[in-house]
Amino acid sequence: MTDWQELDKKYVMHTVNRVPITLVRGSGARVWDEKGREYLDFVAGWAVNSLGHCHPAVVDAVTRQVQTLIQVSGQFHNIPQIKLAQLLVENSCLDQAFICNSGAEANEGAIKLARRYGHLKLGGAYEVITARNSFHGRTLMTTAATGQEKFHKPYTPIPPGFVHVPFNDVDAIKAATTGTTCAVMLEPVQGEGGVNIPDDDYLARVRDWCDEKGLLLILDEVQTGIGRLGRLFGYQEYGVEPDIITLAKGLGGGIPIGAFLAKQHACVFAPGEHNSTFGGNPVTSAAAHAVASFIIENDIPANVRRTGAYLLDGLKALRQEHAAITDVRGKGLLVAIEFADDIGQAMLDACLERGLLVNRLKPNALRFMPPLTIGPAEVDEAIAITRAALAAVSSAP
Ligand SMILES: Cc1ncc(COP(=O)(O)O)c(C=O)c1O
């Protein structure tokens, strides 16, 4: 039998510490490894497989499109891209979309758009205020936007143009605003940085400040968008309208795609000022259109609210049983549990052994981000495994 993990070590750059299983197949919320072992998947490709694995809506859309037209350049009109942009615009508060390939590329584009806006309308302002513990991507510019020192360190000097302030602190944004500020960029709920949920009125107060100062409000909805928080877009949960949002992850249901959308006044790119060879590719656009249509037509956000609350309640009940759990927090199907000690890796391993895939968020925390289509039976199973894993890890010498 081929030792894929050995070949991986030899040929693939080691940029992530991998879990020692090789996944070969998926269906719904389940995946199978090369040995035929089944797992309940609460990682979902890092909050990507919004409809689960190999959902017929995605498979059909991709199959039809690869038999029709696979790639055209931005030089030509292409119908799947137009349909996707129309769907996103008609279901959001934004007016136009740019389709790209990933979350980092979407954020990179949004930052460029904000700078262009600064050049044209704010006397050359270029600085973007972002939050500590944010995560905006792995390109150099989105690394600079990310408010976590550990991501900057290996790549200094980091490009200038960002100021990092504490999350959920409007006064800090006010204090950091200067004549060179063009935008504030935030995740509605911080994902990678800890599943950090702001006060209910935080974004509305940031919106007011941006209005007062003429700044753009950019919401990075790469992780929170397309249903994850129990609304189609996270901003709807907080009753604000951003000037720009970015999307990726769940948008394609597993097919790589990103997008940024802007209100009319912020659509300031002129032809030639931004583009992407694969952006708006017919196949990925058709997939994303199928995913977003399915989510909208079947009111998947309602399932996320229901099932997310059930998951949160189940984990909170577990917390009552175990002093080892110090916090349970989340919104929709983006949920974290935190432990008193650094048992995140041991818990991940113990869950894996029992057939549940979870994400280690921090040394002392796990993140649950299953497909948006799961139901209570899968939640029950995940909680039972987490309970058993916790018993095993707690009793380990
Ligand atoms: C909020 C947020 N923004 C941006 C990104 C980067 O997205 P990608 O990995 O698709 O470039 C991520 C990825 O985790 C994210 O969570």
Tab-separated table of C-alpha atoms and ligand atoms in Angstrom:
chain	number	residue	atom	x	y	z
A	1	MET	CA	0.000	0.000	0.000
A	2	THR	CA	1.353	3.472	-0.872
A	3	ASP	CA	2.529	5.385	2.190
A	4	TRP	CA	0.933	8.710	1.311
A	5	GLN	CA	2.019	10.375	4.511
A	6	GLU	CA	5.673	9.569	3.793
A	7	LEU	CA	5.294	10.965	0.279
A	8	ASP	CA	3.594	14.044	1.736
A	9	LYS	CA	6.576	14.605	4.046
A	10	LYS	CA	8.981	14.210	1.143
A	11	TYR	CA	7.250	16.235	-1.560
A	12	VAL	CA	4.896	18.739	0.064
A	13	MET	CA	6.182	21.770	1.954
A	14	HIS	CA	5.584	21.365	5.633
A	15	THR	CA	3.571	24.521	6.345
A	16	VAL	CA	0.889	22.953	8.562
A	17	ASN	CA	1.135	20.301	11.274
A	18	ARG	CA	-1.072	17.592	9.865
A	19	VAL	CA	-3.301	15.156	11.705
A	20	PRO	CA	-2.021	11.669	10.805
A	21	ILE	CA	-4.924	10.541	8.655
A	22	THR	CA	-5.317	10.710	4.883
A	23	LEU	CA	-8.817	11.543	3.776
A	24	VAL	CA	-9.989	10.032	0.527
A	25	ARG	CA	-13.774	10.405	0.386
A	26	GLY	CA	-16.600	12.481	1.809
A	27	SER	CA	-20.380	12.590	1.833
A	28	GLY	CA	-22.523	14.986	3.848
A	29	ALA	CA	-20.925	15.534	7.260
A	30	ARG	CA	-18.865	12.322	6.992
A	31	VAL	CA	-15.395	11.638	5.600
A	32	TRP	CA	-13.427	8.425	5.229
A	33	ASP	CA	-9.703	7.823	5.425
A	34	GLU	CA	-7.651	5.543	3.192
A	35	LYS	CA	-8.161	2.667	5.632
A	36	GLY	CA	-11.930	2.993	5.310
A	37	ARG	CA	-12.399	4.530	8.745
A	38	GLU	CA	-15.340	6.943	9.026
A	39	TYR	CA	-15.267	10.345	10.775
A	40	LEU	CA	-17.875	12.935	11.619
A	41	ASP	CA	-16.403	16.138	10.189
A	42	PHE	CA	-16.728	19.209	12.418
A	43	VAL	CA	-13.786	20.896	10.665
A	44	ALA	CA	-15.445	20.968	7.227
A	45	GLY	CA	-12.342	22.055	5.343
A	46	TRP	CA	-11.924	24.955	7.838
A	47	ALA	CA	-15.519	26.179	7.596
A	48	VAL	CA	-15.690	25.582	3.868
A	49	ASN	CA	-17.925	22.574	3.146
A	50	SER	CA	-21.058	24.540	3.908
A	51	LEU	CA	-23.373	21.931	2.362
A	52	GLY	CA	-21.236	19.003	3.510
A	53	HIS	CA	-19.006	16.939	1.272
A	54	CYS	CA	-19.890	16.336	-2.368
A	55	HIS	CA	-23.370	17.865	-2.115
A	56	PRO	CA	-25.387	17.095	-5.266
A	57	ALA	CA	-26.012	20.815	-5.882
A	58	VAL	CA	-22.243	21.409	-6.125
A	59	VAL	CA	-21.488	18.207	-8.017
A	60	ASP	CA	-24.226	18.901	-10.594
A	61	ALA	CA	-23.221	22.542	-11.116
A	62	VAL	CA	-19.533	21.692	-11.548
A	63	THR	CA	-20.234	18.702	-13.789
A	64	ARG	CA	-22.484	20.719	-16.078
A	65	GLN	CA	-20.063	23.636	-16.251
A	66	VAL	CA	-16.871	21.628	-16.914
A	67	GLN	CA	-18.652	20.100	-19.881
A	68	THR	CA	-19.608	23.532	-21.195
A	69	LEU	CA	-16.908	26.140	-20.588
A	70	ILE	CA	-14.042	25.902	-18.085
A	71	GLN	CA	-12.086	29.149	-18.290
A	72	VAL	CA	-12.322	32.485	-20.006
A	73	SER	CA	-10.357	35.595	-19.138
A	74	GLY	CA	-11.771	38.758	-17.667
A	75	GLN	CA	-11.594	40.171	-21.157
A	76	PHE	CA	-14.959	38.539	-21.935
A	77	HIS	CA	-18.393	38.443	-20.355
A	78	ASN	CA	-19.167	35.112	-18.723
A	79	ILE	CA	-22.605	34.091	-17.576
A	80	PRO	CA	-21.832	32.076	-14.380
A	81	GLN	CA	-19.822	35.027	-13.020
A	82	ILE	CA	-22.593	37.487	-13.826
A	83	LYS	CA	-25.242	35.231	-12.240
A	84	LEU	CA	-23.164	34.803	-9.083
A	85	ALA	CA	-22.556	38.545	-8.732
A	86	GLN	CA	-26.268	39.215	-9.280
A	87	LEU	CA	-27.287	36.655	-6.653
A	88	LEU	CA	-24.875	38.041	-4.057
A	89	VAL	CA	-25.835	41.646	-4.748
A	90	GLU	CA	-29.586	40.993	-4.756
A	91	ASN	CA	-29.357	39.232	-1.411
A	92	SER	CA	-27.101	41.746	0.315
A	93	CYS	CA	-26.868	45.489	0.961
A	94	LEU	CA	-23.961	45.794	-1.512
A	95	ASP	CA	-24.163	46.925	-5.128
A	96	GLN	CA	-21.375	45.265	-7.097
A	97	ALA	CA	-19.117	42.235	-6.726
A	98	PHE	CA	-15.605	41.258	-7.791
A	99	ILE	CA	-15.112	37.502	-7.905
A	100	CYS	CA	-11.678	36.083	-7.059
A	101	ASN	CA	-10.171	32.858	-5.752
A	102	SER	CA	-9.611	32.911	-1.993
A	103	GLY	CA	-10.176	34.794	1.213
A	104	ALA	CA	-6.748	36.409	1.209
A	105	GLU	CA	-7.242	37.571	-2.358
A	106	ALA	CA	-10.659	38.982	-1.478
A	107	ASN	CA	-9.191	40.906	1.448
A	108	GLU	CA	-6.225	42.047	-0.608
A	109	GLY	CA	-8.697	43.440	-3.161
A	110	ALA	CA	-10.822	45.085	-0.473
A	111	ILE	CA	-7.736	46.787	0.984
A	112	LYS	CA	-6.729	48.013	-2.470
A	113	LEU	CA	-10.266	49.305	-3.017
A	114	ALA	CA	-10.124	51.182	0.299
A	115	ARG	CA	-6.751	52.702	-0.631
A	116	ARG	CA	-8.078	53.714	-4.030
A	117	TYR	CA	-11.052	55.310	-2.267
A	118	GLY	CA	-8.604	57.084	0.034
A	119	HIS	CA	-6.669	58.412	-2.936
A	120	LEU	CA	-9.759	59.612	-4.742
A	121	LYS	CA	-11.997	60.810	-1.927
A	122	LEU	CA	-10.037	61.188	1.305
A	123	GLY	CA	-7.061	63.263	0.271
A	124	GLY	CA	-4.693	60.306	-0.085
A	125	ALA	CA	-5.594	58.521	3.163
A	126	TYR	CA	-4.391	54.924	3.070
A	127	GLU	CA	-4.268	53.479	6.558
A	128	VAL	CA	-6.646	50.708	7.635
A	129	ILE	CA	-7.509	50.074	11.265
A	130	THR	CA	-7.883	46.378	12.085
A	131	ALA	CA	-8.314	44.468	15.338
A	132	ARG	CA	-5.923	42.514	17.498
A	133	ASN	CA	-6.458	38.763	17.218
A	134	SER	CA	-7.935	39.240	13.776
A	135	PHE	CA	-7.024	36.972	10.891
A	136	HIS	CA	-7.210	38.265	7.332
A	137	GLY	CA	-5.050	35.890	5.288
A	138	ARG	CA	-1.559	34.793	4.324
A	139	THR	CA	-0.467	37.168	1.564
A	140	LEU	CA	2.019	39.748	2.783
A	141	MET	CA	-0.562	42.548	2.838
A	142	THR	CA	-3.253	40.475	4.580
A	143	THR	CA	-0.592	39.226	6.996
A	144	ALA	CA	0.097	42.888	7.762
A	145	ALA	CA	-3.648	43.452	8.227
A	146	THR	CA	-3.823	40.501	10.630
A	147	GLY	CA	-3.561	41.713	14.203
A	148	GLN	CA	-1.340	38.911	15.492
A	149	GLU	CA	2.366	39.433	16.017
A	150	LYS	CA	3.210	35.764	15.528
A	151	PHE	CA	2.184	35.962	11.857
A	152	HIS	CA	4.329	39.076	11.270
A	153	LYS	CA	7.543	37.918	12.893
A	154	PRO	CA	8.838	35.523	10.211
A	155	TYR	CA	8.340	38.116	7.459
A	156	THR	CA	9.583	41.461	8.719
A	157	PRO	CA	9.642	44.116	7.432
A	158	ILE	CA	5.866	43.941	7.192
A	159	PRO	CA	4.250	46.387	4.724
A	160	PRO	CA	3.025	49.538	6.450
A	161	GLY	CA	-0.537	50.842	6.351
A	162	PHE	CA	-2.277	49.086	9.243
A	163	VAL	CA	-3.005	50.000	12.827
A	164	HIS	CA	-4.116	47.248	15.207
A	165	VAL	CA	-6.449	48.032	18.078
A	166	PRO	CA	-8.173	45.818	20.667
A	167	PHE	CA	-11.296	44.073	19.304
A	168	ASN	CA	-14.678	45.132	20.688
A	169	ASP	CA	-13.336	48.547	21.706
A	170	VAL	CA	-14.849	51.461	19.782
A	171	ASP	CA	-12.880	54.050	21.719
A	172	ALA	CA	-9.642	52.404	20.583
A	173	ILE	CA	-10.751	52.825	16.958
A	174	LYS	CA	-11.595	56.458	17.633
A	175	ALA	CA	-8.205	57.052	19.240
A	176	ALA	CA	-6.390	55.371	16.335
A	177	THR	CA	-8.190	57.368	13.635
A	178	THR	CA	-6.028	60.034	11.976
A	179	GLY	CA	-6.061	62.056	8.790
A	180	THR	CA	-4.439	59.118	7.006
A	181	THR	CA	-7.134	56.567	7.950
A	182	CYS	CA	-9.269	55.381	5.041
A	183	ALA	CA	-11.059	52.351	6.519
A	184	VAL	CA	-11.800	50.102	9.452
A	185	MET	CA	-11.665	46.381	8.697
A	186	LEU	CA	-13.151	43.819	11.096
A	187	GLU	CA	-14.469	40.286	11.271
A	188	PRO	CA	-18.028	40.363	12.681
A	189	VAL	CA	-16.946	37.451	14.900
A	190	GLN	CA	-13.237	36.687	15.023
A	191	GLY	CA	-12.730	33.128	13.841
A	192	GLU	CA	-9.106	31.989	13.811
A	193	GLY	CA	-8.261	34.471	16.579
A	194	GLY	CA	-10.445	32.655	19.085
A	195	VAL	CA	-14.167	32.731	18.116
A	196	ASN	CA	-14.386	36.137	19.800
A	197	ILE	CA	-17.890	37.562	19.851
A	198	PRO	CA	-18.255	41.337	20.203
A	199	ASP	CA	-20.917	43.222	22.151
A	200	ASP	CA	-24.218	43.444	20.268
A	201	ASP	CA	-23.779	47.165	19.585
A	202	TYR	CA	-20.053	47.133	18.689
A	203	LEU	CA	-20.381	47.077	14.907
A	204	ALA	CA	-23.221	49.626	14.951
A	205	ARG	CA	-21.052	52.001	16.966
A	206	VAL	CA	-18.107	51.442	14.618
A	207	ARG	CA	-20.477	52.147	11.720
A	208	ASP	CA	-21.504	55.449	13.339
A	209	TRP	CA	-17.859	56.420	13.782
A	210	CYS	CA	-17.034	55.560	10.166
A	211	ASP	CA	-20.004	57.672	9.025
A	212	GLU	CA	-18.891	60.573	11.189
A	213	LYS	CA	-15.343	60.464	9.799
A	214	GLY	CA	-16.147	59.426	6.235
A	215	LEU	CA	-14.256	56.115	6.581
A	216	LEU	CA	-15.131	52.868	4.856
A	217	LEU	CA	-16.285	49.948	6.991
A	218	ILE	CA	-14.933	46.689	5.586
A	219	LEU	CA	-16.253	43.465	7.077
A	220	ASP	CA	-14.147	40.374	6.512
A	221	GLU	CA	-16.882	37.754	6.183
A	222	VAL	CA	-14.572	35.126	4.725
A	223	GLN	CA	-15.436	32.846	7.634
A	224	THR	CA	-18.732	34.323	8.889
A	225	GLY	CA	-20.452	34.894	5.539
A	226	ILE	CA	-22.861	32.646	3.635
A	227	GLY	CA	-24.774	31.355	6.619
A	228	ARG	CA	-22.110	30.457	9.189
A	229	LEU	CA	-23.478	32.756	11.923
A	230	GLY	CA	-27.127	31.920	11.233
A	231	ARG	CA	-27.740	34.782	8.773
A	232	LEU	CA	-26.741	34.848	5.137
A	233	PHE	CA	-24.185	37.511	6.109
A	234	GLY	CA	-22.816	38.154	9.578
A	235	TYR	CA	-23.488	41.898	9.315
A	236	GLN	CA	-27.235	41.149	9.298
A	237	GLU	CA	-26.901	39.703	12.790
A	238	TYR	CA	-25.610	43.069	14.005
A	239	GLY	CA	-27.964	45.376	12.115
A	240	VAL	CA	-25.274	47.306	10.219
A	241	GLU	CA	-24.544	47.863	6.560
A	242	PRO	CA	-20.836	47.728	5.681
A	243	ASP	CA	-19.381	49.535	2.671
A	244	ILE	CA	-17.386	46.466	1.631
A	245	ILE	CA	-17.575	42.783	2.538
A	246	THR	CA	-15.266	39.930	1.654
A	247	LEU	CA	-16.316	36.305	1.210
A	248	ALA	CA	-14.628	32.967	0.476
A	249	LYS	CA	-14.618	29.684	2.457
A	250	GLY	CA	-18.285	28.545	2.512
A	251	LEU	CA	-19.181	30.403	-0.681
A	252	GLY	CA	-18.055	27.598	-2.995
A	253	GLY	CA	-18.977	24.715	-0.709
A	254	GLY	CA	-15.450	23.344	-1.238
A	255	ILE	CA	-14.695	24.765	-4.658
A	256	PRO	CA	-12.076	27.526	-4.233
A	257	ILE	CA	-13.541	30.978	-4.712
A	258	GLY	CA	-13.574	34.380	-3.051
A	259	ALA	CA	-15.367	37.667	-3.591
A	260	PHE	CA	-15.581	41.207	-2.412
A	261	LEU	CA	-18.690	43.310	-2.704
A	262	ALA	CA	-19.022	47.050	-2.269
A	263	LYS	CA	-21.654	49.739	-2.071
A	264	GLN	CA	-21.869	51.964	-5.110
A	265	HIS	CA	-19.953	54.885	-3.595
A	266	ALA	CA	-17.024	52.540	-2.868
A	267	CYS	CA	-16.915	50.896	-6.311
A	268	VAL	CA	-14.030	53.125	-7.374
A	269	PHE	CA	-11.794	50.817	-9.415
A	270	ALA	CA	-11.361	51.917	-13.000
A	271	PRO	CA	-10.774	49.294	-15.707
A	272	GLY	CA	-7.199	48.019	-15.459
A	273	GLU	CA	-6.801	48.840	-11.778
A	274	HIS	CA	-7.595	45.370	-10.451
A	275	ASN	CA	-8.030	41.888	-11.889
A	276	SER	CA	-7.353	38.188	-11.575
A	277	THR	CA	-6.759	35.567	-14.266
A	278	PHE	CA	-8.950	32.948	-12.616
A	279	GLY	CA	-11.318	35.349	-10.825
A	280	GLY	CA	-14.903	34.665	-11.857
A	281	ASN	CA	-13.904	31.407	-13.493
A	282	PRO	CA	-17.079	29.817	-14.929
A	283	VAL	CA	-16.694	26.527	-13.016
A	284	THR	CA	-16.045	28.020	-9.590
A	285	SER	CA	-18.687	30.705	-10.159
A	286	ALA	CA	-21.262	28.081	-11.157
A	287	ALA	CA	-20.443	26.093	-8.023
A	288	ALA	CA	-20.753	29.145	-5.779
A	289	HIS	CA	-24.009	30.131	-7.450
A	290	ALA	CA	-25.383	26.660	-6.749
A	291	VAL	CA	-24.227	26.765	-3.122
A	292	ALA	CA	-25.530	30.259	-2.396
A	293	SER	CA	-28.847	29.514	-4.150
A	294	PHE	CA	-29.292	26.334	-2.126
A	295	ILE	CA	-28.531	28.170	1.120
A	296	ILE	CA	-30.958	30.973	0.304
A	297	GLU	CA	-33.788	28.841	-1.133
A	298	ASN	CA	-33.692	26.297	1.692
A	299	ASP	CA	-33.232	28.870	4.457
A	300	ILE	CA	-30.119	27.083	5.694
A	301	PRO	CA	-29.352	30.017	8.044
A	302	ALA	CA	-32.488	29.007	10.021
A	303	ASN	CA	-31.019	25.522	10.428
A	304	VAL	CA	-27.731	27.081	11.511
A	305	ARG	CA	-29.482	29.108	14.216
A	306	ARG	CA	-31.415	26.069	15.461
A	307	THR	CA	-28.598	23.537	15.287
A	308	GLY	CA	-25.985	26.030	16.451
A	309	ALA	CA	-28.039	26.805	19.574
A	310	TYR	CA	-28.435	23.064	20.184
A	311	LEU	CA	-24.660	22.553	19.874
A	312	LEU	CA	-23.926	25.481	22.169
A	313	ASP	CA	-26.431	24.216	24.778
A	314	GLY	CA	-24.959	20.710	24.589
A	315	LEU	CA	-21.431	21.977	25.119
A	316	LYS	CA	-22.561	24.257	27.939
A	317	ALA	CA	-24.157	21.228	29.614
A	318	LEU	CA	-20.829	19.435	29.225
A	319	ARG	CA	-19.165	22.359	30.927
A	320	GLN	CA	-21.413	21.812	33.953
A	321	GLU	CA	-20.055	18.250	34.144
A	322	HIS	CA	-16.373	19.107	33.704
A	323	ALA	CA	-14.376	21.779	35.497
A	324	ALA	CA	-11.755	21.281	32.763
A	325	ILE	CA	-13.958	23.372	30.421
A	326	THR	CA	-13.694	27.040	31.301
A	327	ASP	CA	-15.674	28.589	28.461
A	328	VAL	CA	-18.092	27.704	25.687
A	329	ARG	CA	-18.885	30.410	23.148
A	330	GLY	CA	-20.134	30.731	19.623
A	331	LYS	CA	-22.661	32.054	17.180
A	332	GLY	CA	-24.461	29.877	14.686
A	333	LEU	CA	-22.190	26.996	13.741
A	334	LEU	CA	-18.937	28.688	14.729
A	335	VAL	CA	-18.323	27.446	18.248
A	336	ALA	CA	-15.342	27.144	20.580
A	337	ILE	CA	-14.694	25.391	23.871
A	338	GLU	CA	-11.838	26.489	26.048
A	339	PHE	CA	-10.073	24.446	28.717
A	340	ALA	CA	-8.289	25.379	31.934
A	341	ASP	CA	-5.143	23.626	30.670
A	342	ASP	CA	-3.411	23.199	27.334
A	343	ILE	CA	-5.232	20.003	26.416
A	344	GLY	CA	-6.365	21.153	22.950
A	345	GLN	CA	-4.064	18.750	21.107
A	346	ALA	CA	-4.828	15.847	23.458
A	347	MET	CA	-8.555	16.521	22.976
A	348	LEU	CA	-8.169	16.680	19.194
A	349	ASP	CA	-6.344	13.321	19.262
A	350	ALA	CA	-8.896	11.748	21.598
A	351	CYS	CA	-11.801	12.967	19.421
A	352	LEU	CA	-10.033	11.684	16.308
A	353	GLU	CA	-9.572	8.277	17.903
A	354	ARG	CA	-13.326	8.207	18.533
A	355	GLY	CA	-14.284	9.319	15.026
A	356	LEU	CA	-14.782	13.073	15.339
A	357	LEU	CA	-12.743	15.712	13.504
A	358	VAL	CA	-12.330	19.019	15.313
A	359	ASN	CA	-9.989	21.979	14.960
A	360	ARG	CA	-7.418	22.966	17.589
A	361	LEU	CA	-8.031	26.679	17.893
A	362	LYS	CA	-5.410	27.415	20.556
A	363	PRO	CA	-3.304	25.230	22.840
A	364	ASN	CA	-6.260	25.265	25.235
A	365	ALA	CA	-9.226	25.482	22.868
A	366	LEU	CA	-11.097	23.597	20.158
A	367	ARG	CA	-13.256	24.985	17.363
A	368	PHE	CA	-16.366	23.313	15.918
A	369	MET	CA	-17.376	24.482	12.426
A	370	PRO	CA	-19.390	21.655	10.841
A	371	PRO	CA	-21.336	21.795	7.573
A	372	LEU	CA	-24.305	24.161	7.852
A	373	THR	CA	-26.686	21.347	6.954
A	374	ILE	CA	-26.106	19.124	10.001
A	375	GLY	CA	-28.953	18.234	12.353
A	376	PRO	CA	-29.377	17.384	16.039
A	377	ALA	CA	-28.377	13.724	15.598
A	378	GLU	CA	-24.905	14.731	14.409
A	379	VAL	CA	-24.617	17.255	17.226
A	380	ASP	CA	-25.568	14.566	19.769
A	381	GLU	CA	-22.904	12.298	18.331
A	382	ALA	CA	-20.245	15.037	18.417
A	383	ILE	CA	-21.055	15.910	22.011
A	384	ALA	CA	-21.019	12.270	23.106
A	385	ILE	CA	-17.566	11.870	21.542
A	386	THR	CA	-16.325	15.115	23.100
A	387	ARG	CA	-17.601	13.908	26.480
A	388	ALA	CA	-15.809	10.568	26.101
A	389	ALA	CA	-12.632	12.294	24.893
A	390	LEU	CA	-12.692	14.626	27.873
A	391	ALA	CA	-13.102	11.727	30.282
A	392	ALA	CA	-10.127	9.974	28.671
A	393	VAL	CA	-7.920	13.079	28.592
A	394	SER	CA	-8.843	14.084	32.158
A	395	SER	CA	-8.039	10.652	33.528
A	396	ALA	CA	-4.779	10.318	31.591
A	397	PRO	CA	-1.722	10.238	33.891
B	1	LIG	C1	-11.652	35.805	8.519
B	1	LIG	C2	-10.696	35.250	7.514
B	1	LIG	N1	-10.231	36.044	6.545
B	1	LIG	C3	-9.389	35.599	5.595
B	1	LIG	C4	-8.961	34.293	5.598
B	1	LIG	C5	-8.015	33.809	4.515
B	1	LIG	O1	-8.731	33.030	3.630
B	1	LIG	P1	-7.944	32.060	2.608
B	1	LIG	O2	-7.299	30.998	3.436
B	1	LIG	O3	-9.039	31.540	1.708
B	1	LIG	O4	-6.978	32.896	1.874
B	1	LIG	C6	-9.409	33.424	6.594
B	1	LIG	C7	-8.943	32.025	6.631
B	1	LIG	O5	-9.005	31.356	7.626
B	1	LIG	C8	-10.305	33.913	7.568
B	1	LIG	O6	-10.767	33.132	8.547
